[in-house]
Amino acid sequence: MEYTMQERISKYNDLIQIATDGRNGYNNAAENVDDAEMERQFREFAQEREGYIRELQRLVRLLNGEVREEGSASASLHRAWIDVKSAFTSGDREAIVNACITGEKSALKEYESALKDMDITSEARDVIERHYRGIKQALETIKAYKVHQ
């Protein structure tokens, strides 16, 4: 399917919102988890998402688009990361891990949709595929924390 430039810009902006929600979710997780190793890992994931944001913003600018400050990214994904935030207030390790898993699964669905449905440049595809692999790896790391509880 052929996408217009505006549709691509909109999708990239949605992915920016997803990365922003992930960054914020991981920063909240790091502040509220009572485990030094998990805190370090969550901070690393937050920094990774910050890099995703910058790369996606660059893709938007390459199309002479405007980076949307707050977006129309999937409401369910945003809710997933809001659930992460509420889990953190309880400080419950299991709730934090489960909320992060939910957030990352939702992010993967959005990235899969972008990769499957969009007619994008090879550069954009490389960026989105790399982010997808990073999110998938983060999800596997977080799932391992669930096993060690």
Short mmCIF file of C-alpha atoms in Angstrom, two decimals:
data_model
loop_
_atom_site.label_atom_id
_atom_site.label_comp_id
_atom_site.label_asym_id
_atom_site.label_seq_id
_atom_site.Cartn_x
_atom_site.Cartn_y
_atom_site.Cartn_z
CA MET A 1 0.00 0.00 0.00
CA GLU A 2 1.32 3.40 -0.94
CA TYR A 3 1.45 5.85 1.95
CA THR A 4 1.41 9.59 1.60
CA MET A 5 4.17 11.64 3.14
CA GLN A 6 1.70 12.91 5.79
CA GLU A 7 0.70 9.35 6.70
CA ARG A 8 4.36 8.42 7.16
CA ILE A 9 4.97 11.51 9.28
CA SER A 10 1.92 10.66 11.38
CA LYS A 11 3.07 7.06 11.90
CA TYR A 12 6.59 8.19 12.84
CA ASN A 13 5.03 10.62 15.31
CA ASP A 14 2.99 7.75 16.77
CA LEU A 15 6.20 5.75 17.21
CA ILE A 16 7.79 8.79 18.88
CA GLN A 17 4.90 8.84 21.36
CA ILE A 18 5.37 5.12 21.99
CA ALA A 19 9.08 5.62 22.64
CA THR A 20 8.30 8.58 24.90
CA ASP A 21 5.80 6.54 26.91
CA GLY A 22 8.38 3.76 27.20
CA ARG A 23 11.12 6.16 28.31
CA ASN A 24 8.84 7.68 30.93
CA GLY A 25 7.64 4.25 32.05
CA TYR A 26 11.18 2.96 32.49
CA ASN A 27 12.26 6.08 34.36
CA ASN A 28 9.30 5.56 36.70
CA ALA A 29 10.23 1.90 37.08
CA ALA A 30 13.83 2.80 37.93
CA GLU A 31 12.68 5.28 40.58
CA ASN A 32 10.33 2.81 42.24
CA VAL A 33 11.91 -0.62 42.03
CA ASP A 34 13.81 -1.78 45.09
CA ASP A 35 16.52 -3.71 43.24
CA ALA A 36 19.78 -2.07 42.13
CA GLU A 37 20.27 -4.31 39.09
CA MET A 38 16.72 -3.77 37.86
CA GLU A 39 17.05 -0.03 38.44
CA ARG A 40 20.21 0.05 36.33
CA GLN A 41 18.53 -1.98 33.57
CA PHE A 42 15.42 0.20 33.55
CA ARG A 43 17.56 3.34 33.28
CA GLU A 44 19.40 1.75 30.36
CA PHE A 45 16.08 0.98 28.65
CA ALA A 46 14.95 4.59 29.24
CA GLN A 47 18.15 5.89 27.60
CA GLU A 48 17.64 3.49 24.70
CA ARG A 49 14.11 4.86 24.20
CA GLU A 50 15.50 8.42 24.28
CA GLY A 51 17.73 7.42 21.37
CA TYR A 52 14.70 5.99 19.55
CA ILE A 53 12.90 9.30 20.00
CA ARG A 54 15.78 11.25 18.44
CA GLU A 55 16.07 8.86 15.50
CA LEU A 56 12.35 8.97 14.79
CA GLN A 57 12.30 12.75 15.06
CA ARG A 58 15.05 12.81 12.45
CA LEU A 59 12.89 10.66 10.13
CA VAL A 60 10.04 13.14 10.53
CA ARG A 61 12.34 16.07 9.75
CA LEU A 62 13.75 14.31 6.68
CA LEU A 63 10.20 14.41 5.31
CA ASN A 64 9.98 18.11 6.23
CA GLY A 65 7.38 17.16 8.80
CA GLU A 66 6.64 18.60 12.18
CA VAL A 67 7.35 16.55 15.27
CA ARG A 68 4.12 16.25 17.24
CA GLU A 69 4.59 17.05 20.93
CA GLU A 70 1.75 14.88 22.19
CA GLY A 71 0.22 12.41 19.91
CA SER A 72 -2.50 10.12 18.87
CA ALA A 73 -0.50 6.97 19.46
CA SER A 74 -2.51 3.96 20.42
CA ALA A 75 -4.59 4.80 23.46
CA SER A 76 -4.21 1.21 24.68
CA LEU A 77 -0.43 1.54 24.59
CA HIS A 78 -0.56 4.81 26.49
CA ARG A 79 -2.86 3.15 29.04
CA ALA A 80 -0.40 0.28 29.36
CA TRP A 81 2.37 2.66 30.39
CA ILE A 82 -0.02 4.56 32.67
CA ASP A 83 -0.67 1.20 34.34
CA VAL A 84 3.09 0.94 34.73
CA LYS A 85 3.09 4.25 36.55
CA SER A 86 0.33 3.17 38.92
CA ALA A 87 2.13 -0.12 39.61
CA PHE A 88 5.17 1.88 40.64
CA THR A 89 3.34 3.81 43.29
CA SER A 90 2.76 0.51 45.06
CA GLY A 91 6.46 -0.39 44.80
CA ASP A 92 5.41 -3.99 44.10
CA ARG A 93 8.20 -5.63 42.07
CA GLU A 94 5.87 -8.14 40.42
CA ALA A 95 3.41 -5.40 39.45
CA ILE A 96 6.23 -3.29 38.00
CA VAL A 97 7.58 -6.21 35.97
CA ASN A 98 4.10 -7.16 34.72
CA ALA A 99 3.33 -3.55 33.76
CA CYS A 100 6.61 -3.25 31.84
CA ILE A 101 5.84 -6.50 30.00
CA THR A 102 2.41 -5.18 29.05
CA GLY A 103 3.88 -1.88 27.83
CA GLU A 104 6.52 -3.58 25.71
CA LYS A 105 4.07 -6.06 24.19
CA SER A 106 1.87 -3.14 23.14
CA ALA A 107 4.89 -1.32 21.69
CA LEU A 108 5.86 -4.39 19.67
CA LYS A 109 2.38 -4.53 18.12
CA GLU A 110 2.67 -0.90 17.01
CA TYR A 111 6.14 -1.45 15.55
CA GLU A 112 4.97 -4.64 13.79
CA SER A 113 2.13 -2.66 12.27
CA ALA A 114 4.52 0.03 11.05
CA LEU A 115 6.83 -2.56 9.49
CA LYS A 116 4.05 -4.58 7.91
CA ASP A 117 1.73 -1.87 6.68
CA MET A 118 3.98 0.97 5.68
CA ASP A 119 5.70 1.75 2.43
CA ILE A 120 8.86 3.33 3.87
CA THR A 121 12.42 4.01 2.81
CA SER A 122 15.08 1.42 3.50
CA GLU A 123 16.67 3.83 6.00
CA ALA A 124 13.40 4.18 7.91
CA ARG A 125 12.85 0.42 7.78
CA ASP A 126 16.35 -0.15 9.21
CA VAL A 127 15.66 2.28 12.08
CA ILE A 128 12.25 0.79 12.90
CA GLU A 129 13.52 -2.80 12.67
CA ARG A 130 16.43 -1.97 15.00
CA HIS A 131 14.02 -0.39 17.50
CA TYR A 132 11.75 -3.42 17.21
CA ARG A 133 14.65 -5.77 18.00
CA GLY A 134 15.64 -3.57 20.96
CA ILE A 135 12.12 -3.62 22.36
CA LYS A 136 11.92 -7.38 21.88
CA GLN A 137 15.24 -7.83 23.72
CA ALA A 138 14.04 -5.56 26.54
CA LEU A 139 10.87 -7.64 26.82
CA GLU A 140 12.91 -10.86 27.12
CA THR A 141 15.12 -9.28 29.80
CA ILE A 142 12.07 -8.15 31.78
CA LYS A 143 10.42 -11.57 31.43
CA ALA A 144 13.57 -13.08 32.98
CA TYR A 145 13.00 -10.90 36.06
CA LYS A 146 9.60 -12.53 36.40
CA VAL A 147 11.24 -15.97 36.57
CA HIS A 148 13.62 -14.81 39.31
CA GLN A 149 10.94 -13.41 41.61
#
